[in-house]
Amino acid sequence: MANDEENSNESPPPPKKHLVFAYYITGHGFGHATRAVEVVRHLIAAGHDVYVVTGAPGFVFTSEIKSERLFIRKVLLDCGAVQADALSVDPLASLEKYSQTAVVPRASILATEIEWLTSINADLVVSDVVPIACRAAADAGIRSACVTNFSWDFIYAEYVMAAGHLHRSIVWQIAEDYSHCDLLIRLPGYCPMPAFRDVIDVPLVVREQRKSRAEVRKELEIGEDVKLVIFNFGGQPAGWTLKEEYLPSGWLCLVCGASDNQELPPNFIKLKRDVYTPDVMAACDCMIGKIGYGTVSEALPYKMPFVFVRRDFFNEEPFVRNLLEINTSHT
């Protein structure tokens, strides 16, 4: 009886608190969106609601997360870099576009975001790595965290040096916005980010492999005797004309981001726009592409040889390249 009484007086475990996350993701490239997918997926699996706010394609999230707790809100609140193709950046055009996107309408953006965050009863704002989201969260009285390996003030600082001082106030404004963030969750391959005060370092955040090398090759009808290279420039066309003679005999190339009307030689295979890249990479023998967090983080688990093309005005490149080198991935 005493034991029964003792057990009856035990307090039940506290219920897990249901939280609402507003997750702001830059629309520049796929790398931000693909790593955010993993975070969002785990938050939803833990029973929370996640509102994704982004200019990136919605299919990146909806194709991988099937849940009524996922909400997509298509809004462009930053613009990243203006690129003619996957390799070329226009510094002045990038600064001018950011000004038109986030500086000129700043007051309106802040008012809209504060009202929206209040309307969904957001418990936490997460940013990867939209600057104005941090300021909107602070003005709404909501804590915020950034998940990233770089910040746009560091990237744009080089643009200001290249394009003149006319837009240098953009860098100051971005840094000031980031200074309202409560916590930086810093990913490997990180750049200097002095605007943030409290920092936690975490391992790579990367999508997991779902299918084996053999399964992917079987689906593609490619035998194990064939050498495969993946041509991956972050979901963007590289602007190259691909020719049959570019590949050695016995090699095939899987092309990511090819346009619908792009004609390819018989030894180049166009992949679907929404292909699950980690599986395809696991089936390949090496990769040709550009250095960015997305491609590097997904190449590292397979120790995949990575042939990359250097780019100007990508300040994060030396830091992510160092991540490749210290993890003995060939470049």
mmCIF file of C-alpha atoms in Angstrom:
data_model
loop_
_atom_site.group_PDB
_atom_site.id
_atom_site.type_symbol
_atom_site.label_atom_id
_atom_site.label_comp_id
_atom_site.label_asym_id
_atom_site.label_seq_id
_atom_site.Cartn_x
_atom_site.Cartn_y
_atom_site.Cartn_z
ATOM 1 C CA MET A 1 0.000 0.000 0.000
ATOM 2 C CA ALA A 2 2.777 2.364 0.908
ATOM 3 C CA ASN A 3 4.378 1.808 -2.468
ATOM 4 C CA ASP A 4 1.059 2.406 -4.244
ATOM 5 C CA GLU A 5 0.554 5.647 -2.310
ATOM 6 C CA GLU A 6 4.098 6.719 -3.066
ATOM 7 C CA ASN A 7 3.576 6.073 -6.772
ATOM 8 C CA SER A 8 0.235 7.885 -6.817
ATOM 9 C CA ASN A 9 1.878 11.003 -5.424
ATOM 10 C CA GLU A 10 4.518 11.136 -8.106
ATOM 11 C CA SER A 11 4.113 14.089 -10.427
ATOM 12 C CA PRO A 12 3.580 13.215 -14.094
ATOM 13 C CA PRO A 13 6.354 14.318 -16.440
ATOM 14 C CA PRO A 14 5.835 17.884 -17.631
ATOM 15 C CA PRO A 15 4.223 18.073 -21.060
ATOM 16 C CA LYS A 16 6.439 19.086 -23.922
ATOM 17 C CA LYS A 17 5.839 22.702 -24.765
ATOM 18 C CA HIS A 18 4.519 23.308 -28.240
ATOM 19 C CA LEU A 19 6.448 26.139 -29.876
ATOM 20 C CA VAL A 20 5.953 28.259 -32.979
ATOM 21 C CA PHE A 21 9.078 29.017 -35.016
ATOM 22 C CA ALA A 22 9.355 31.684 -37.707
ATOM 23 C CA TYR A 23 12.260 30.556 -39.899
ATOM 24 C CA TYR A 24 13.566 33.232 -42.276
ATOM 25 C CA ILE A 25 15.769 31.895 -45.088
ATOM 26 C CA THR A 26 17.575 33.899 -47.729
ATOM 27 C CA GLY A 27 16.513 33.172 -51.286
ATOM 28 C CA HIS A 28 20.110 33.207 -52.538
ATOM 29 C CA GLY A 29 21.117 29.788 -53.846
ATOM 30 C CA PHE A 30 19.956 26.400 -52.573
ATOM 31 C CA GLY A 31 22.559 25.908 -49.833
ATOM 32 C CA HIS A 32 20.685 27.959 -47.230
ATOM 33 C CA ALA A 33 17.391 26.236 -47.990
ATOM 34 C CA THR A 34 18.759 22.681 -48.035
ATOM 35 C CA ARG A 35 20.467 22.998 -44.660
ATOM 36 C CA ALA A 36 17.409 24.731 -43.194
ATOM 37 C CA VAL A 37 15.286 21.779 -44.336
ATOM 38 C CA GLU A 38 17.096 19.534 -41.871
ATOM 39 C CA VAL A 39 16.553 21.921 -38.967
ATOM 40 C CA VAL A 40 12.902 22.450 -39.889
ATOM 41 C CA ARG A 41 12.330 18.711 -40.253
ATOM 42 C CA HIS A 42 13.651 18.038 -36.752
ATOM 43 C CA LEU A 43 11.628 20.871 -35.216
ATOM 44 C CA ILE A 44 8.436 19.530 -36.772
ATOM 45 C CA ALA A 45 9.287 15.963 -35.688
ATOM 46 C CA ALA A 46 9.522 17.317 -32.134
ATOM 47 C CA GLY A 47 5.916 18.545 -32.421
ATOM 48 C CA HIS A 48 6.460 22.223 -33.168
ATOM 49 C CA ASP A 49 5.000 24.471 -35.879
ATOM 50 C CA VAL A 50 7.416 26.060 -38.343
ATOM 51 C CA TYR A 51 6.605 28.985 -40.604
ATOM 52 C CA VAL A 52 9.239 29.201 -43.353
ATOM 53 C CA VAL A 53 9.658 32.710 -44.751
ATOM 54 C CA THR A 54 11.725 32.730 -47.923
ATOM 55 C CA GLY A 55 12.112 33.710 -51.538
ATOM 56 C CA ALA A 56 13.557 30.257 -52.320
ATOM 57 C CA PRO A 57 11.442 27.681 -54.199
ATOM 58 C CA GLY A 58 8.857 26.099 -51.910
ATOM 59 C CA PHE A 59 9.425 22.600 -53.321
ATOM 60 C CA VAL A 60 12.775 22.423 -51.505
ATOM 61 C CA PHE A 61 10.739 22.139 -48.288
ATOM 62 C CA THR A 62 7.438 20.575 -49.364
ATOM 63 C CA SER A 63 9.122 17.744 -51.289
ATOM 64 C CA GLU A 64 10.982 16.627 -48.162
ATOM 65 C CA ILE A 65 8.599 17.546 -45.347
ATOM 66 C CA LYS A 66 5.013 16.300 -45.484
ATOM 67 C CA SER A 67 3.364 17.866 -42.466
ATOM 68 C CA GLU A 68 0.492 20.123 -41.539
ATOM 69 C CA ARG A 69 2.892 21.829 -39.130
ATOM 70 C CA LEU A 70 4.906 23.277 -42.036
ATOM 71 C CA PHE A 71 3.779 26.617 -43.434
ATOM 72 C CA ILE A 72 5.461 28.358 -46.379
ATOM 73 C CA ARG A 73 5.283 32.137 -46.744
ATOM 74 C CA LYS A 74 6.908 33.409 -49.938
ATOM 75 C CA VAL A 75 8.504 36.769 -49.170
ATOM 76 C CA LEU A 76 11.785 38.230 -50.445
ATOM 77 C CA LEU A 77 13.476 40.191 -47.649
ATOM 78 C CA ASP A 78 17.060 40.012 -48.900
ATOM 79 C CA CYS A 79 18.619 39.296 -52.266
ATOM 80 C CA GLY A 80 22.082 37.863 -51.720
ATOM 81 C CA ALA A 81 24.349 38.368 -54.723
ATOM 82 C CA VAL A 82 23.244 39.367 -58.204
ATOM 83 C CA GLN A 83 24.788 36.816 -60.547
ATOM 84 C CA ALA A 84 24.888 36.650 -64.338
ATOM 85 C CA ASP A 85 25.563 32.926 -63.915
ATOM 86 C CA ALA A 86 26.807 30.551 -61.224
ATOM 87 C CA LEU A 87 30.312 32.017 -61.314
ATOM 88 C CA SER A 88 29.952 35.766 -61.883
ATOM 89 C CA VAL A 89 28.850 38.397 -59.362
ATOM 90 C CA ASP A 90 28.038 42.047 -60.072
ATOM 91 C CA PRO A 91 29.018 43.866 -56.836
ATOM 92 C CA LEU A 92 27.318 47.190 -57.630
ATOM 93 C CA ALA A 93 24.119 45.526 -58.875
ATOM 94 C CA SER A 94 24.058 43.374 -55.715
ATOM 95 C CA LEU A 95 24.259 46.424 -53.455
ATOM 96 C CA GLU A 96 21.662 48.313 -55.476
ATOM 97 C CA LYS A 97 19.266 45.371 -55.412
ATOM 98 C CA TYR A 98 19.666 44.948 -51.661
ATOM 99 C CA SER A 99 18.939 48.642 -51.252
ATOM 100 C CA GLN A 100 15.749 48.350 -53.276
ATOM 101 C CA THR A 101 14.732 45.094 -51.558
ATOM 102 C CA ALA A 102 15.452 45.818 -47.898
ATOM 103 C CA VAL A 103 16.581 49.418 -47.382
ATOM 104 C CA VAL A 104 14.101 51.601 -49.269
ATOM 105 C CA PRO A 105 11.027 49.708 -47.963
ATOM 106 C CA ARG A 106 12.606 49.089 -44.534
ATOM 107 C CA ALA A 107 9.925 50.805 -42.437
ATOM 108 C CA SER A 108 7.151 48.957 -44.257
ATOM 109 C CA ILE A 109 8.970 45.615 -43.939
ATOM 110 C CA LEU A 110 9.477 46.039 -40.207
ATOM 111 C CA ALA A 111 5.842 46.997 -39.636
ATOM 112 C CA THR A 112 4.608 44.026 -41.684
ATOM 113 C CA GLU A 113 6.926 41.493 -40.039
ATOM 114 C CA ILE A 114 6.190 42.682 -36.502
ATOM 115 C CA GLU A 115 2.460 42.406 -37.157
ATOM 116 C CA TRP A 116 2.849 38.976 -38.757
ATOM 117 C CA LEU A 117 5.088 37.588 -35.993
ATOM 118 C CA THR A 118 2.560 38.760 -33.434
ATOM 119 C CA SER A 119 -0.326 37.233 -35.397
ATOM 120 C CA ILE A 120 1.215 33.733 -35.403
ATOM 121 C CA ASN A 121 2.319 34.007 -31.745
ATOM 122 C CA ALA A 122 5.910 33.199 -32.680
ATOM 123 C CA ASP A 123 8.061 31.938 -29.819
ATOM 124 C CA LEU A 124 11.384 32.209 -31.647
ATOM 125 C CA VAL A 125 12.673 33.739 -34.874
ATOM 126 C CA VAL A 126 15.382 31.777 -36.683
ATOM 127 C CA SER A 127 17.314 33.415 -39.507
ATOM 128 C CA ASP A 128 19.585 31.964 -42.196
ATOM 129 C CA VAL A 129 20.657 34.596 -42.554
ATOM 130 C CA VAL A 130 18.142 37.408 -43.285
ATOM 131 C CA PRO A 131 19.355 40.545 -41.463
ATOM 132 C CA ILE A 132 16.085 42.432 -41.035
ATOM 133 C CA ALA A 133 14.445 39.379 -39.428
ATOM 134 C CA CYS A 134 16.647 39.905 -36.348
ATOM 135 C CA ARG A 135 15.558 43.521 -35.979
ATOM 136 C CA ALA A 136 11.883 42.667 -36.563
ATOM 137 C CA ALA A 137 12.079 39.986 -33.862
ATOM 138 C CA ALA A 138 13.626 42.409 -31.380
ATOM 139 C CA ASP A 139 10.994 45.053 -32.101
ATOM 140 C CA ALA A 140 8.272 42.435 -31.632
ATOM 141 C CA GLY A 141 9.767 41.359 -28.295
ATOM 142 C CA ILE A 142 10.710 37.895 -29.588
ATOM 143 C CA ARG A 143 14.075 36.203 -29.158
ATOM 144 C CA SER A 144 16.021 35.285 -32.279
ATOM 145 C CA ALA A 145 18.832 32.995 -33.399
ATOM 146 C CA CYS A 146 20.869 32.862 -36.597
ATOM 147 C CA VAL A 147 22.064 29.571 -38.095
ATOM 148 C CA THR A 148 24.842 30.210 -40.592
ATOM 149 C CA ASN A 149 28.490 30.039 -41.608
ATOM 150 C CA PHE A 150 28.592 33.626 -42.915
ATOM 151 C CA SER A 151 26.794 36.939 -42.603
ATOM 152 C CA TRP A 152 25.897 39.361 -45.381
ATOM 153 C CA ASP A 153 27.804 42.285 -43.876
ATOM 154 C CA PHE A 154 31.024 40.311 -44.379
ATOM 155 C CA ILE A 155 30.093 39.426 -47.974
ATOM 156 C CA TYR A 156 28.916 42.918 -48.914
ATOM 157 C CA ALA A 157 31.988 44.607 -47.412
ATOM 158 C CA GLU A 158 34.022 43.381 -50.385
ATOM 159 C CA TYR A 159 31.323 44.618 -52.765
ATOM 160 C CA VAL A 160 31.568 48.102 -51.270
ATOM 161 C CA MET A 161 35.330 48.064 -51.769
ATOM 162 C CA ALA A 162 34.867 47.041 -55.404
ATOM 163 C CA ALA A 163 31.906 49.273 -56.245
ATOM 164 C CA GLY A 164 32.774 52.422 -54.294
ATOM 165 C CA HIS A 165 31.551 53.838 -51.016
ATOM 166 C CA LEU A 166 28.051 54.864 -52.155
ATOM 167 C CA HIS A 167 26.387 51.903 -50.460
ATOM 168 C CA ARG A 168 28.642 51.419 -47.444
ATOM 169 C CA SER A 169 25.748 52.283 -45.122
ATOM 170 C CA ILE A 170 24.212 48.953 -46.191
ATOM 171 C CA VAL A 171 27.010 47.071 -44.430
ATOM 172 C CA TRP A 172 26.533 49.107 -41.249
ATOM 173 C CA GLN A 173 22.763 48.570 -41.332
ATOM 174 C CA ILE A 174 23.107 44.810 -41.816
ATOM 175 C CA ALA A 175 25.590 44.532 -38.949
ATOM 176 C CA GLU A 176 23.284 46.587 -36.733
ATOM 177 C CA ASP A 177 20.359 44.286 -37.589
ATOM 178 C CA TYR A 178 22.420 41.210 -36.724
ATOM 179 C CA SER A 179 23.451 42.784 -33.408
ATOM 180 C CA HIS A 180 19.837 42.334 -32.237
ATOM 181 C CA CYS A 181 20.185 38.544 -32.578
ATOM 182 C CA ASP A 182 20.325 36.701 -29.235
ATOM 183 C CA LEU A 183 22.389 33.732 -30.413
ATOM 184 C CA LEU A 184 24.542 32.713 -33.366
ATOM 185 C CA ILE A 185 24.501 28.976 -34.071
ATOM 186 C CA ARG A 186 27.731 28.874 -36.055
ATOM 187 C CA LEU A 187 28.277 26.227 -38.715
ATOM 188 C CA PRO A 188 31.674 24.861 -39.788
ATOM 189 C CA GLY A 189 33.545 26.760 -42.497
ATOM 190 C CA TYR A 190 32.524 30.029 -40.891
ATOM 191 C CA CYS A 191 33.675 33.545 -41.763
ATOM 192 C CA PRO A 192 34.363 36.354 -39.278
ATOM 193 C CA MET A 193 31.008 37.550 -37.896
ATOM 194 C CA PRO A 194 31.733 40.263 -35.305
ATOM 195 C CA ALA A 195 28.156 41.573 -35.195
ATOM 196 C CA PHE A 196 27.074 38.605 -33.066
ATOM 197 C CA ARG A 197 27.738 38.411 -29.335
ATOM 198 C CA ASP A 198 26.775 34.933 -28.096
ATOM 199 C CA VAL A 199 27.979 32.038 -30.253
ATOM 200 C CA ILE A 200 27.542 28.258 -30.171
ATOM 201 C CA ASP A 201 29.545 26.110 -32.609
ATOM 202 C CA VAL A 202 27.796 23.048 -34.028
ATOM 203 C CA PRO A 203 28.765 20.263 -36.466
ATOM 204 C CA LEU A 204 27.756 20.263 -40.118
ATOM 205 C CA VAL A 205 24.052 20.570 -40.748
ATOM 206 C CA VAL A 206 23.444 18.546 -43.877
ATOM 207 C CA ARG A 207 20.791 16.421 -45.517
ATOM 208 C CA GLU A 208 21.140 12.690 -44.961
ATOM 209 C CA GLN A 209 21.577 10.030 -47.616
ATOM 210 C CA ARG A 210 18.387 8.009 -48.218
ATOM 211 C CA LYS A 211 19.407 5.555 -50.932
ATOM 212 C CA SER A 212 22.538 3.521 -51.455
ATOM 213 C CA ARG A 213 24.967 4.009 -54.309
ATOM 214 C CA ALA A 214 23.720 0.784 -55.875
ATOM 215 C CA GLU A 215 20.052 1.825 -55.625
ATOM 216 C CA VAL A 216 20.654 5.195 -57.278
ATOM 217 C CA ARG A 217 22.709 3.703 -60.080
ATOM 218 C CA LYS A 218 20.043 1.075 -60.682
ATOM 219 C CA GLU A 219 17.365 3.789 -60.956
ATOM 220 C CA LEU A 220 19.546 5.721 -63.389
ATOM 221 C CA GLU A 221 20.347 2.492 -65.288
ATOM 222 C CA ILE A 222 24.064 3.059 -64.878
ATOM 223 C CA GLY A 223 26.365 0.133 -64.154
ATOM 224 C CA GLU A 224 29.097 -0.013 -61.524
ATOM 225 C CA ASP A 225 31.728 -0.130 -64.267
ATOM 226 C CA VAL A 226 30.868 3.437 -65.338
ATOM 227 C CA LYS A 227 32.649 6.390 -63.751
ATOM 228 C CA LEU A 228 30.241 9.137 -62.705
ATOM 229 C CA VAL A 229 30.908 12.825 -62.151
ATOM 230 C CA ILE A 230 28.246 15.219 -60.880
ATOM 231 C CA PHE A 231 28.215 18.739 -62.336
ATOM 232 C CA ASN A 232 26.797 20.801 -59.478
ATOM 233 C CA PHE A 233 26.801 24.589 -59.277
ATOM 234 C CA GLY A 234 24.246 25.015 -56.519
ATOM 235 C CA GLY A 235 21.178 24.539 -58.685
ATOM 236 C CA GLN A 236 22.268 27.227 -61.154
ATOM 237 C CA PRO A 237 23.405 26.811 -64.772
ATOM 238 C CA ALA A 238 27.162 27.357 -64.941
ATOM 239 C CA GLY A 239 26.887 29.060 -68.311
ATOM 240 C CA TRP A 240 29.094 26.486 -70.000
ATOM 241 C CA THR A 241 28.525 24.686 -73.302
ATOM 242 C CA LEU A 242 29.087 21.025 -72.499
ATOM 243 C CA LYS A 243 30.662 18.879 -75.208
ATOM 244 C CA GLU A 244 30.985 15.120 -75.551
ATOM 245 C CA GLU A 245 34.779 15.260 -75.812
ATOM 246 C CA TYR A 246 35.055 16.934 -72.399
ATOM 247 C CA LEU A 247 34.693 13.540 -70.693
ATOM 248 C CA PRO A 248 37.145 10.618 -70.874
ATOM 249 C CA SER A 249 35.918 7.343 -72.299
ATOM 250 C CA GLY A 250 33.870 5.352 -69.790
ATOM 251 C CA TRP A 251 32.648 8.441 -67.922
ATOM 252 C CA LEU A 252 29.165 9.941 -67.618
ATOM 253 C CA CYS A 253 28.253 13.317 -66.162
ATOM 254 C CA LEU A 254 25.074 14.053 -64.177
ATOM 255 C CA VAL A 255 24.109 17.722 -64.620
ATOM 256 C CA CYS A 256 22.287 19.666 -61.906
ATOM 257 C CA GLY A 257 20.426 22.860 -62.711
ATOM 258 C CA ALA A 258 20.341 22.506 -66.484
ATOM 259 C CA SER A 259 17.652 24.629 -68.149
ATOM 260 C CA ASP A 260 14.739 22.853 -69.815
ATOM 261 C CA ASN A 261 15.842 23.883 -73.289
ATOM 262 C CA GLN A 262 19.541 23.086 -72.820
ATOM 263 C CA GLU A 263 20.736 20.390 -75.204
ATOM 264 C CA LEU A 264 23.268 17.954 -73.750
ATOM 265 C CA PRO A 265 25.611 15.432 -75.427
ATOM 266 C CA PRO A 266 24.801 11.726 -74.940
ATOM 267 C CA ASN A 267 27.384 11.307 -72.164
ATOM 268 C CA PHE A 268 25.780 14.102 -70.109
ATOM 269 C CA ILE A 269 22.526 13.350 -68.251
ATOM 270 C CA LYS A 270 20.164 16.107 -67.149
ATOM 271 C CA LEU A 271 18.837 15.633 -63.616
ATOM 272 C CA LYS A 272 15.393 16.768 -62.497
ATOM 273 C CA ARG A 273 15.194 20.189 -60.890
ATOM 274 C CA ASP A 274 14.030 18.704 -57.574
ATOM 275 C CA VAL A 275 16.480 15.782 -57.513
ATOM 276 C CA TYR A 276 17.632 14.752 -54.037
ATOM 277 C CA THR A 277 21.294 15.655 -54.448
ATOM 278 C CA PRO A 278 22.805 13.734 -51.482
ATOM 279 C CA ASP A 279 21.675 10.411 -52.967
ATOM 280 C CA VAL A 280 23.038 11.275 -56.396
ATOM 281 C CA MET A 281 26.341 12.421 -54.925
ATOM 282 C CA ALA A 282 26.686 9.116 -53.091
ATOM 283 C CA ALA A 283 26.436 7.343 -56.444
ATOM 284 C CA CYS A 284 29.181 9.462 -58.047
ATOM 285 C CA ASP A 285 32.958 9.229 -58.083
ATOM 286 C CA CYS A 286 33.752 12.950 -58.068
ATOM 287 C CA MET A 287 32.158 16.382 -58.400
ATOM 288 C CA ILE A 288 32.773 19.494 -60.485
ATOM 289 C CA GLY A 289 31.273 22.660 -59.065
ATOM 290 C CA LYS A 290 31.693 25.810 -57.043
ATOM 291 C CA ILE A 291 32.618 26.045 -53.404
ATOM 292 C CA GLY A 292 29.677 26.887 -51.194
ATOM 293 C CA TYR A 293 28.371 25.507 -47.930
ATOM 294 C CA GLY A 294 25.720 23.345 -49.609
ATOM 295 C CA THR A 295 27.977 21.509 -52.054
ATOM 296 C CA VAL A 296 30.903 21.215 -49.631
ATOM 297 C CA SER A 297 28.836 19.921 -46.708
ATOM 298 C CA GLU A 298 27.193 17.278 -48.879
ATOM 299 C CA ALA A 299 30.503 16.195 -50.459
ATOM 300 C CA LEU A 300 32.342 15.793 -47.160
ATOM 301 C CA PRO A 301 30.418 12.771 -45.777
ATOM 302 C CA TYR A 302 31.456 10.770 -48.850
ATOM 303 C CA LYS A 303 35.048 12.140 -48.959
ATOM 304 C CA MET A 304 34.200 12.934 -52.553
ATOM 305 C CA PRO A 305 36.973 14.350 -54.746
ATOM 306 C CA PHE A 306 35.849 17.901 -55.556
ATOM 307 C CA VAL A 307 37.122 19.819 -58.573
ATOM 308 C CA PHE A 308 36.048 23.421 -58.073
ATOM 309 C CA VAL A 309 36.121 26.664 -60.011
ATOM 310 C CA ARG A 310 37.341 29.696 -58.079
ATOM 311 C CA ARG A 311 35.035 32.726 -58.033
ATOM 312 C CA ASP A 312 35.595 36.412 -57.387
ATOM 313 C CA PHE A 313 33.500 38.291 -54.789
ATOM 314 C CA PHE A 314 32.624 35.197 -52.756
ATOM 315 C CA ASN A 315 34.174 36.049 -49.408
ATOM 316 C CA GLU A 316 33.133 32.769 -47.827
ATOM 317 C CA GLU A 317 35.093 30.676 -50.338
ATOM 318 C CA PRO A 318 38.497 30.559 -48.540
ATOM 319 C CA PHE A 319 36.842 29.506 -45.295
ATOM 320 C CA VAL A 320 34.741 26.741 -46.839
ATOM 321 C CA ARG A 321 37.737 25.625 -48.901
ATOM 322 C CA ASN A 322 39.693 25.273 -45.669
ATOM 323 C CA LEU A 323 36.899 23.038 -44.368
ATOM 324 C CA LEU A 324 37.469 20.767 -47.373
ATOM 325 C CA GLU A 325 41.217 20.685 -46.901
ATOM 326 C CA ILE A 326 41.272 19.923 -43.173
ATOM 327 C CA ASN A 327 38.827 17.071 -43.771
ATOM 328 C CA THR A 328 41.119 15.592 -46.458
ATOM 329 C CA SER A 329 38.616 15.920 -49.277
ATOM 330 C CA HIS A 330 40.459 16.357 -52.554
ATOM 331 C CA THR A 331 40.013 19.662 -54.389
#
